[in-house]
Short mmCIF file of C-alpha atoms in Angstrom, two decimals:
data_model
loop_
_atom_site.label_atom_id
_atom_site.label_comp_id
_atom_site.label_asym_id
_atom_site.label_seq_id
_atom_site.Cartn_x
_atom_site.Cartn_y
_atom_site.Cartn_z
CA MET T 28 -0.22 -0.07 0.01
CA SER T 29 3.11 2.12 0.60
CA VAL T 30 3.75 1.36 -2.75
CA GLU T 31 0.82 2.96 -4.27
CA GLN T 32 1.55 6.45 -2.80
CA GLU T 33 5.60 6.04 -3.49
CA GLN T 34 4.07 5.99 -6.95
CA ASP T 35 2.49 9.17 -7.49
CA GLY T 36 5.13 10.68 -4.89
CA ARG T 37 2.55 11.77 -1.82
CA THR T 38 1.60 10.86 1.33
CA ILE T 39 -1.74 11.73 2.40
CA ARG T 40 -2.31 13.43 5.54
CA CYS T 41 -5.33 13.37 8.09
CA LEU T 42 -6.40 15.50 11.22
CA VAL T 43 -8.09 13.53 13.85
CA ALA T 44 -9.70 16.00 15.87
CA LYS T 45 -11.67 16.15 19.06
CA VAL T 46 -13.55 19.47 19.58
CA GLY T 47 -15.44 20.26 22.42
CA LEU T 48 -16.08 18.93 25.93
CA ASP T 49 -16.67 15.07 25.29
CA GLY T 50 -13.68 13.66 27.39
CA HIS T 51 -13.52 10.24 25.57
CA ASP T 52 -11.04 9.65 23.44
CA ARG T 53 -10.67 5.61 22.88
CA GLY T 54 -11.89 5.79 19.73
CA ALA T 55 -10.00 8.43 18.08
CA HIS T 56 -6.65 6.73 19.10
CA VAL T 57 -7.63 3.75 17.45
CA ILE T 58 -8.54 5.54 14.23
CA ALA T 59 -5.35 7.55 14.11
CA ARG T 60 -3.14 4.23 15.02
CA ALA T 61 -5.74 2.42 12.04
CA LEU T 62 -5.02 5.29 9.69
CA ARG T 63 -1.25 5.52 10.45
CA ASP T 64 -0.90 1.73 9.81
CA ALA T 65 -2.37 2.33 6.58
CA GLY T 66 0.00 4.71 5.51
CA PHE T 67 -1.21 8.00 6.43
CA GLU T 68 0.45 10.80 8.26
CA VAL T 69 -1.94 11.53 11.57
CA ILE T 70 -1.89 14.41 13.57
CA TYR T 71 -3.61 14.36 16.47
CA SER T 72 -5.24 17.29 18.05
CA GLY T 73 -5.80 15.75 21.40
CA LEU T 74 -8.94 16.27 23.87
CA HIS T 75 -10.91 19.48 24.29
CA ARG T 76 -9.75 21.69 21.15
CA SER T 77 -12.08 24.55 20.19
CA PRO T 78 -13.10 24.98 16.35
CA ASP T 79 -10.61 27.96 15.69
CA GLU T 80 -8.02 25.56 17.07
CA VAL T 81 -9.01 22.72 14.72
CA VAL T 82 -9.31 24.94 11.66
CA GLN T 83 -5.40 26.35 12.60
CA ALA T 84 -4.29 22.18 12.60
CA ALA T 85 -5.89 21.59 9.21
CA VAL T 86 -4.88 25.01 7.50
CA GLN T 87 -1.39 24.85 8.75
CA GLU T 88 -0.30 21.20 8.35
CA ASP T 89 -2.38 21.28 4.90
CA VAL T 90 -3.65 17.91 5.80
CA ASP T 91 -5.89 16.07 2.97
CA VAL T 92 -8.19 14.62 5.37
CA VAL T 93 -10.49 16.61 8.51
CA GLY T 94 -11.55 14.02 10.61
CA ILE T 95 -13.92 15.31 13.35
CA SER T 96 -14.96 12.87 16.25
CA ILE T 97 -17.36 13.70 17.97
CA LEU T 98 -19.92 12.42 20.54
CA SER T 99 -21.00 15.03 23.02
CA GLY T 100 -24.60 15.90 20.59
CA ALA T 101 -22.98 18.96 19.95
CA HIS T 102 -21.89 18.40 16.41
CA LYS T 103 -24.87 21.05 14.99
CA THR T 104 -22.76 23.86 16.65
CA LEU T 105 -19.46 22.66 16.54
CA VAL T 106 -18.60 21.18 13.07
CA PRO T 107 -20.20 24.53 11.23
CA ARG T 108 -17.80 26.57 12.65
CA ILE T 109 -15.18 24.28 11.78
CA LEU T 110 -16.58 24.28 7.88
CA ASP T 111 -16.48 28.19 7.98
CA GLY T 112 -12.83 28.59 9.39
CA LEU T 113 -11.86 26.25 6.80
CA ARG T 114 -13.75 28.52 4.10
CA GLU T 115 -12.37 31.18 5.29
CA TYR T 116 -8.85 30.40 4.75
CA ASP T 117 -9.56 29.01 1.47
CA ALA T 118 -8.47 25.57 3.00
CA PHE T 119 -11.87 24.05 2.40
CA ASP T 120 -12.31 23.00 -1.98
CA ASP T 121 -9.44 20.39 -1.44
CA ARG T 122 -9.86 18.82 1.79
CA LEU T 123 -11.98 15.64 2.79
CA VAL T 124 -14.41 16.91 5.58
CA LEU T 125 -15.24 13.16 8.16
CA VAL T 126 -17.43 13.21 10.87
CA GLY T 127 -17.02 10.10 13.39
CA GLY T 128 -19.04 9.20 16.19
CA ILE T 129 -22.66 10.04 17.65
CA VAL T 130 -24.95 11.83 14.78
CA PRO T 131 -28.30 11.10 14.30
CA ASP T 132 -29.70 10.07 11.52
CA ASP T 133 -32.26 13.29 11.87
CA ASP T 134 -28.69 15.54 11.79
CA GLN T 135 -26.77 14.03 8.74
CA GLY T 136 -28.80 15.70 5.98
CA GLU T 137 -28.07 19.34 7.57
CA LEU T 138 -24.04 18.35 8.07
CA ARG T 139 -23.72 17.07 4.61
CA GLU T 140 -25.17 19.83 3.58
CA LEU T 141 -23.17 22.12 4.89
CA GLY T 142 -20.15 20.57 3.31
CA VAL T 143 -19.13 17.48 5.40
CA ASP T 144 -18.27 14.88 2.70
CA GLU T 145 -19.08 11.38 5.18
CA ILE T 146 -20.28 10.55 8.22
CA PHE T 147 -18.51 7.39 10.02
CA GLY T 148 -21.21 6.49 12.67
CA PRO T 149 -20.65 3.35 14.99
CA GLY T 150 -20.47 0.21 13.38
CA ALA T 151 -18.46 1.89 10.18
CA SER T 152 -15.21 -0.25 9.68
CA MET T 153 -11.61 0.97 9.60
CA GLU T 154 -11.36 -0.77 5.85
CA GLU T 155 -14.41 1.21 4.35
CA MET T 156 -13.02 4.48 5.88
CA ILE T 157 -9.61 3.75 4.84
CA ARG T 158 -10.86 2.91 0.99
CA TYR T 159 -13.14 6.04 1.00
CA ILE T 160 -9.70 7.87 1.95
CA ARG T 161 -8.13 6.73 -0.63
CA GLU T 162 -10.30 6.90 -3.02
CA GLN T 163 -11.93 10.20 -2.55
CA ALA T 164 -8.67 12.51 -1.18
CA PRO T 165 -9.18 15.23 -3.54
CA GLU T 166 -5.79 15.71 -6.25
CA ARG T 167 -3.84 18.91 -5.60
CA MET N 25 -4.53 27.91 -9.61
CA SER N 26 -3.01 31.21 -8.36
CA ASP N 27 0.47 31.51 -7.76
CA LEU N 28 1.49 29.75 -4.74
CA VAL N 29 4.39 32.18 -4.09
CA GLU N 30 3.26 35.56 -4.46
CA ASP N 31 0.40 34.26 -1.74
CA LEU N 32 3.07 33.20 0.42
CA LEU N 33 5.18 36.23 -0.04
CA ALA N 34 1.60 38.16 0.38
CA GLY N 35 1.10 36.64 3.83
CA ARG N 36 -1.45 33.72 3.02
CA HIS N 37 -0.68 30.45 5.75
CA SER N 38 -2.48 28.30 2.95
CA ALA N 39 -0.15 29.13 0.45
CA LEU N 40 3.06 28.43 3.03
CA ALA N 41 1.12 25.28 4.34
CA ARG N 42 0.72 23.96 0.71
CA VAL N 43 4.51 25.48 -0.45
CA ILE N 44 5.74 22.93 2.93
CA THR N 45 3.54 20.27 1.31
CA LYS N 46 4.95 19.99 -2.02
CA ILE N 47 8.16 20.47 -0.54
CA GLU N 48 7.53 17.19 1.29
CA ASN N 49 6.61 15.73 -1.31
CA ARG N 50 8.59 16.64 -3.43
CA ALA N 51 6.12 17.57 -5.95
CA PRO N 52 6.49 18.82 -9.51
CA GLY N 53 7.84 22.94 -9.47
CA TYR N 54 8.45 22.66 -6.29
CA ARG N 55 11.80 23.24 -6.56
CA GLU N 56 11.32 26.39 -8.40
CA VAL N 57 9.08 27.57 -5.63
CA VAL N 58 12.24 27.16 -3.35
CA SER N 59 14.68 28.78 -5.64
CA ARG N 60 12.13 32.18 -5.82
CA LEU N 61 11.91 32.26 -2.50
CA HIS N 62 15.53 32.32 -1.91
CA ASP N 63 15.68 35.79 -2.36
CA HIS N 64 13.06 37.00 0.43
CA THR N 65 15.31 34.76 3.14
CA GLY N 66 17.83 35.65 5.43
CA ASP N 67 15.92 37.55 7.92
CA ALA N 68 14.80 34.61 10.51
CA GLU N 69 16.62 33.49 13.85
CA VAL N 70 16.65 29.74 13.40
CA ILE N 71 16.92 27.50 16.16
CA GLY N 72 17.19 24.00 16.64
CA VAL N 73 15.83 22.29 19.41
CA THR N 74 16.81 18.45 19.74
CA GLY N 75 16.92 15.78 22.60
CA SER N 76 16.09 12.50 23.78
CA PRO N 77 12.20 11.15 23.50
CA GLY N 78 10.28 12.86 26.57
CA ALA N 79 12.92 15.80 27.55
CA GLY N 80 10.13 18.05 27.14
CA LYS N 81 11.22 19.59 24.07
CA SER N 82 7.58 20.88 22.61
CA THR N 83 6.87 21.98 26.17
CA LEU N 84 9.12 24.40 25.84
CA VAL N 85 9.14 25.42 22.23
CA ASP N 86 4.97 26.07 22.90
CA LYS N 87 6.52 28.27 25.80
CA VAL N 88 9.27 29.80 24.24
CA ALA N 89 6.59 30.34 21.41
CA ALA N 90 4.33 31.66 23.28
CA ARG N 91 6.60 34.54 25.06
CA LEU N 92 8.22 35.51 21.96
CA ARG N 93 4.72 36.24 20.76
CA GLU N 94 4.14 38.17 23.88
CA GLN N 95 7.36 40.59 22.98
CA GLY N 96 5.68 40.92 19.34
CA HIS N 97 7.66 38.25 17.26
CA THR N 98 6.14 36.12 14.53
CA VAL N 99 6.83 32.53 15.12
CA GLY N 100 7.43 29.41 12.73
CA VAL N 101 7.67 25.91 14.62
CA ILE N 102 9.05 22.59 12.12
CA ALA N 103 8.18 19.76 14.58
CA ILE N 104 10.06 16.29 12.99
CA ASP N 105 8.63 12.95 14.41
CA PRO N 106 9.67 9.44 12.85
CA SER N 107 7.62 7.42 10.37
CA SER N 108 6.99 3.85 10.72
CA PRO N 109 9.08 1.78 8.68
CA TYR N 110 6.65 -0.99 7.54
CA SER N 111 3.49 1.37 6.38
CA GLY N 112 5.41 4.82 6.02
CA GLY N 113 2.53 6.08 8.14
CA ALA N 114 2.83 8.18 11.52
CA VAL N 115 1.50 10.08 14.47
CA LEU N 116 2.87 13.27 14.76
CA GLY N 117 1.71 14.33 18.41
CA ASP N 118 3.61 17.12 19.21
CA ARG N 119 0.88 19.57 18.37
CA ILE N 120 -0.82 18.76 21.19
CA ARG N 121 1.32 20.10 23.10
CA MET N 122 1.13 23.56 21.44
CA ALA N 123 -1.59 24.95 23.77
CA SER N 124 -0.23 28.11 24.82
CA ASN N 125 -0.77 29.08 21.22
CA ALA N 126 -3.79 27.47 20.27
CA GLY N 127 -5.81 29.49 17.76
CA ASP N 128 -3.19 32.03 17.26
CA MET N 129 -2.25 31.86 13.22
CA ASP N 130 0.91 33.76 13.98
CA VAL N 131 2.17 30.79 15.39
CA PHE N 132 2.77 28.53 12.45
CA PHE N 133 3.23 25.25 13.55
CA ARG N 134 4.09 22.42 10.93
CA SER N 135 4.72 18.60 11.82
CA MET N 136 6.76 16.45 9.28
CA SER N 137 7.46 12.89 9.60
CA ALA N 138 10.68 11.40 8.84
CA ARG N 139 9.06 9.41 5.82
CA GLY N 140 12.07 7.07 6.00
CA SER N 141 14.46 8.91 3.85
CA LEU N 142 17.55 10.02 5.03
CA GLY N 143 19.13 12.46 3.04
CA GLY N 144 15.63 13.75 1.83
CA LEU N 145 14.68 14.74 5.45
CA SER N 146 17.19 17.85 6.10
CA THR N 147 16.71 18.51 2.70
CA ALA N 148 13.16 19.05 3.09
CA THR N 149 13.51 20.37 6.68
CA THR N 150 15.65 23.30 5.29
CA ASP N 151 13.46 24.08 2.23
CA ALA N 152 10.64 24.50 4.86
CA VAL N 153 12.77 27.02 7.17
CA THR N 154 12.87 28.93 3.25
CA ALA N 155 9.84 28.77 3.09
CA LEU N 156 9.24 30.04 6.48
CA ASP N 157 12.06 32.93 6.75
CA ALA N 158 10.53 33.63 3.75
CA PHE N 159 7.09 34.43 4.56
CA GLY N 160 8.66 37.11 7.45
CA LYS N 161 8.35 34.65 10.42
CA ASP N 162 11.21 36.30 12.71
CA TYR N 163 11.93 33.23 14.64
CA VAL N 164 11.75 29.19 13.30
CA ILE N 165 12.04 27.01 15.76
CA VAL N 166 12.94 23.27 14.24
CA GLU N 167 12.05 20.34 16.48
CA THR N 168 13.62 16.71 16.44
CA VAL N 169 14.30 13.87 18.44
CA GLY N 170 18.24 13.68 18.33
CA ALA N 171 18.22 9.80 17.77
CA GLY N 172 20.94 9.82 15.00
CA GLN N 173 23.02 11.05 12.45
CA ASN N 174 19.83 12.33 10.32
CA GLU N 175 18.75 14.36 13.42
CA VAL N 176 21.56 15.91 13.78
CA ASP N 177 21.88 17.00 10.16
CA ILE N 178 18.80 18.89 10.50
CA VAL N 179 19.52 20.98 13.45
CA ARG N 180 23.23 22.07 12.07
CA THR N 181 20.49 24.27 9.60
CA ALA N 182 19.66 26.11 12.66
CA ASP N 183 21.89 29.24 14.10
CA THR N 184 22.06 28.13 17.42
CA VAL N 185 21.39 24.62 18.75
CA ALA N 186 19.90 23.95 22.14
CA VAL N 187 20.19 20.32 23.74
CA LEU N 188 17.51 19.18 26.33
CA VAL N 189 19.09 16.92 28.77
CA PRO N 190 16.14 15.51 30.64
CA PRO N 191 17.16 14.97 34.50
CA GLY N 192 18.85 11.67 35.42
CA SER N 193 19.32 10.53 31.99
CA GLY N 194 21.61 8.21 32.76
CA ASP N 195 25.61 8.19 33.81
CA ASP N 196 28.36 10.03 31.71
CA VAL N 197 28.50 7.42 29.40
CA GLN N 198 25.15 7.76 28.12
CA MET N 199 25.43 11.33 27.47
CA LEU N 200 28.65 10.39 25.24
CA LYS N 201 27.13 7.62 23.92
CA ALA N 202 23.86 10.14 22.30
CA GLY N 203 26.50 11.64 20.83
CA ILE N 204 24.15 15.50 21.06
CA LEU N 205 26.99 16.86 23.31
CA GLU N 206 28.91 18.27 20.17
CA ILE N 207 26.24 19.73 18.69
CA GLY N 208 24.61 22.23 21.50
CA ASP N 209 24.95 25.71 21.65
CA VAL N 210 22.91 25.96 24.71
CA PHE N 211 22.16 23.10 27.27
CA VAL N 212 18.94 22.80 28.35
CA VAL N 213 18.00 20.80 32.05
CA ASN N 214 14.23 20.92 31.69
CA LYS N 215 12.28 19.11 34.27
CA ALA N 216 14.75 20.57 36.66
CA ASP N 217 12.13 20.56 39.60
CA LEU N 218 12.68 16.66 39.70
CA ASP N 219 15.18 14.50 41.94
CA GLY N 220 18.63 14.22 40.34
CA ALA N 221 18.65 17.70 38.04
CA ASP N 222 21.03 19.04 39.93
CA ARG N 223 23.27 16.30 39.67
CA THR N 224 22.75 16.08 35.72
CA VAL N 225 23.70 19.65 35.66
CA GLN N 226 26.70 19.09 37.56
CA GLN N 227 27.14 16.14 35.12
CA LEU N 228 27.36 18.37 32.07
CA ARG N 229 29.02 20.24 33.01
CA GLU N 230 31.95 18.88 33.60
CA MET N 231 31.40 17.05 30.38
CA LEU N 232 31.27 20.37 28.41
CA GLN N 233 34.54 21.43 30.43
CA GLY N 234 35.79 18.40 28.39
CA ARG N 235 34.53 19.33 25.30
CA SER N 236 36.12 22.90 25.49
CA SER N 237 39.48 21.90 26.51
CA ALA N 238 39.43 19.39 23.35
CA GLY N 239 38.73 22.54 21.28
CA HIS N 240 35.80 20.67 19.45
CA HIS N 241 33.07 22.53 18.09
CA GLY N 242 29.67 21.99 16.10
CA ALA N 243 31.34 22.63 12.47
CA SER N 244 33.16 19.27 12.88
CA GLY N 245 33.04 17.46 9.43
CA THR N 246 32.00 20.87 7.33
CA GLU N 247 34.22 23.15 5.73
CA MET N 248 36.29 25.59 8.25
CA VAL N 249 35.90 28.81 6.61
CA GLU N 250 38.53 31.04 8.47
CA ALA N 251 36.88 32.58 11.66
CA ALA N 252 37.10 36.32 11.22
CA GLY N 253 38.25 37.00 14.81
CA THR N 254 36.96 40.80 14.63
CA GLY N 255 37.25 42.79 17.75
CA ASP N 256 36.45 41.79 21.48
CA GLY N 257 39.97 40.85 22.35
CA GLY N 258 40.30 38.22 19.37
CA GLU N 259 37.12 36.30 20.02
CA THR N 260 36.62 34.25 17.33
CA ALA N 261 33.98 31.40 16.49
CA ASP N 262 35.31 28.67 18.37
CA ASP N 263 35.27 30.48 21.79
CA TRP N 264 31.95 29.68 22.76
CA GLU N 265 31.36 27.88 26.28
CA PRO N 266 27.83 26.48 26.01
CA PRO N 267 26.05 27.49 29.14
CA ILE N 268 23.70 25.24 30.68
CA VAL N 269 20.08 26.26 31.63
CA GLU N 270 17.53 24.94 34.29
CA THR N 271 13.64 24.69 33.35
CA VAL N 272 10.52 23.57 34.26
CA ALA N 273 8.75 24.01 30.75
CA ASN N 274 5.12 22.87 32.32
CA ARG N 275 5.30 25.95 34.98
CA SER N 276 7.03 28.36 32.09
CA GLU N 277 9.99 28.45 34.89
CA GLY N 278 13.39 29.59 33.05
CA VAL N 279 11.58 30.36 29.65
CA ASP N 280 13.07 33.89 29.53
CA GLU N 281 16.40 32.62 31.12
CA PHE N 282 16.46 30.45 27.85
CA LEU N 283 15.65 33.21 25.72
CA ALA N 284 18.22 35.46 26.70
CA VAL N 285 20.97 32.32 26.57
CA LEU N 286 19.18 32.23 22.93
CA ASP N 287 19.95 36.12 22.38
CA ASP N 288 23.18 35.61 23.98
CA HIS N 289 24.92 33.02 21.37
CA GLY N 290 22.93 35.63 18.30
CA ASP N 291 24.66 38.54 19.63
CA TYR N 292 28.17 36.52 19.65
CA LEU N 293 27.66 34.68 16.21
CA ASP N 294 27.16 38.68 15.06
CA ARG N 295 30.39 39.41 17.06
CA THR N 296 32.71 36.83 15.60
CA GLY N 297 31.33 36.47 11.93
CA GLY N 298 30.03 33.23 13.22
CA ARG N 299 26.73 33.88 11.43
CA GLU N 300 28.35 34.26 8.06
CA ARG N 301 30.31 31.57 8.34
CA GLN N 302 27.49 29.15 9.63
CA ALA N 303 25.45 30.75 6.72
CA ARG N 304 28.13 29.50 4.20
CA ASP N 305 28.61 26.36 5.85
CA ARG N 306 24.86 25.94 5.19
CA PHE N 307 24.98 26.55 1.96
CA ALA N 308 27.85 24.49 0.98
CA ALA N 309 25.88 21.63 2.58
CA GLU N 310 22.82 22.37 0.50
CA ILE N 311 24.48 22.66 -2.78
CA ARG N 312 26.56 19.34 -2.15
CA THR N 313 23.41 17.44 -1.46
CA LEU N 314 21.61 18.83 -3.99
CA LEU N 315 24.53 17.70 -6.10
CA ARG N 316 24.87 14.69 -5.12
CA GLU N 317 20.46 13.73 -5.54
CA ASP N 318 20.61 15.55 -8.83
CA ALA N 319 23.43 13.14 -9.99
CA ASN N 320 22.03 10.41 -8.57
CA GLY N 321 18.91 10.96 -10.33
CA LEU N 322 21.26 10.93 -13.77
CA ILE N 323 23.03 7.81 -13.30
CA ALA N 324 19.59 6.33 -12.30
CA ASP N 325 18.56 7.15 -15.82
CA GLU N 326 21.71 5.90 -17.58
CA LEU N 327 21.31 2.49 -15.63
CA ASP N 328 17.82 1.94 -16.46
CA ARG N 329 19.08 2.84 -20.60
CA ARG N 330 21.39 -0.11 -20.11
CA GLY N 331 18.60 -2.27 -18.71
CA GLY N 332 18.53 -1.55 -15.34
CA LEU N 333 20.23 -2.32 -11.98
CA ASP N 334 19.56 -5.90 -12.10
CA ALA N 335 21.54 -6.57 -15.31
CA HIS N 336 24.70 -5.96 -14.15
CA VAL N 337 24.45 -7.43 -11.01
CA ASP N 338 23.09 -10.66 -12.71
CA ALA N 339 26.49 -10.18 -14.71
CA VAL N 340 28.45 -9.81 -11.43
CA MET N 341 27.16 -12.63 -9.97
CA ALA N 342 28.05 -14.92 -13.39
CA ARG N 343 31.79 -13.76 -13.37
CA GLU N 344 31.17 -12.32 -16.26
CA THR N 345 32.14 -8.67 -15.13
CA ASP N 346 32.85 -7.24 -11.64
CA PRO N 347 31.10 -3.73 -9.14
CA TYR N 348 34.38 -1.53 -10.42
CA THR N 349 33.99 -1.99 -14.27
CA VAL N 350 30.21 -2.30 -14.28
CA VAL N 351 30.80 1.36 -12.46
CA ASP N 352 33.36 2.94 -14.32
CA GLU N 353 31.20 1.72 -18.05
CA VAL N 354 28.04 3.27 -16.50
CA LEU N 355 30.12 6.65 -15.72
CA GLU N 356 32.16 6.65 -18.78
CA PRO N 357 29.60 8.94 -20.82
CA LEU N 358 29.61 11.50 -18.34
CA ARG N 359 32.85 11.55 -17.54
CA GLU N 360 33.21 12.14 -21.07
CA CYS N 361 31.10 14.70 -20.76
CA LEU N 362 32.77 16.47 -18.14
CA ASP N 363 36.38 16.28 -18.79
CA ARG N 364 36.00 18.10 -21.66
#
């Protein structure tokens, strides 16, 4: 798999971000590790980040994928602020924005309309997520 | 797509980030970008921070960046982490410890992974420093684990190298073994509130005295340019005696002293012509590295034209030829061109 990346001379970079108040990041750790093992470079934000901090990290690290892990139910307030921030820095169009965690079905459509590319809920497989990123990471 | 270089010079953070990505990926056109930036560099103070894992480098860098921001400076940080030799992937975790500067875009923090390439990383790091310098950062801090030659090369791109030594980091032999004593302009015993810190400072002092009497300095292994012993009683670029600073980075203790010592070293470089010497050494090393890389590329192409390395190895295995003859043959056309 890493051979594939070497051929086009590019390593996919992902931000795994924990935003807001939820204090549980075991899942984020597992995902960070799985993405690393898939040959990606993973920047893990640590717990309790504000939307501004997530935007700052996404812009400076020039990640291909912004992965937001959220369990607290605050996705409807926090995710739009991240999306706005990315747009403000011209860092939205060529980036995948993924949300993982608990997002009720009713809210999913709304998040997608705002610009979230995909939502991975409980039960989503790592392989699925990795394949999605490989296929969908925007060319630059 | 708009012009990256112009956007970078205009102060757009996303352009700076994209330029560093291009540099890391060795993407087509990255060389032209770096050459165009070169003209805009030379103003940033570059500080290298190294030391063993867990020494507290990221925490200290975070507090230093915060203090520099209070003083009105802008800061760029490049943090280098190892990558997995198996998957090529990496988890770059130093950002977590940059909490003091969260949300402040004028601290531009960028994680880089070693990507398994030996010589390439120091070239990429040098180029990333160029990008941050051209962007207008007053200070650029390069942070890396001091584990091997690769890392030593990287911190050599800095004007001032700080080596962090955690308390109780072993006996004299351990410190000798690490081999990072030679590259430090400044030593920091971080976590100085821990037991054994005094003893570490003491050991370090003894080792450094040994070093200065042996007349060693960081420039070993690179070309020595004649030191300009200007003024101040004939002080030369070899007279620097590395100070030892004690810090407790997570409580911001000793940060001001650390910055003062960095300033001292900067002044000393200016006074003695050391800064110019370093710059010359750095450019010389860079030219040499690029020449080697490009020459390697040319040779690889020539090998391909001749049927690839494997074919030559087969011939050697069959005792039809030997490695010296192969090399002579492959390089023959190159030699002819250059001798002319």
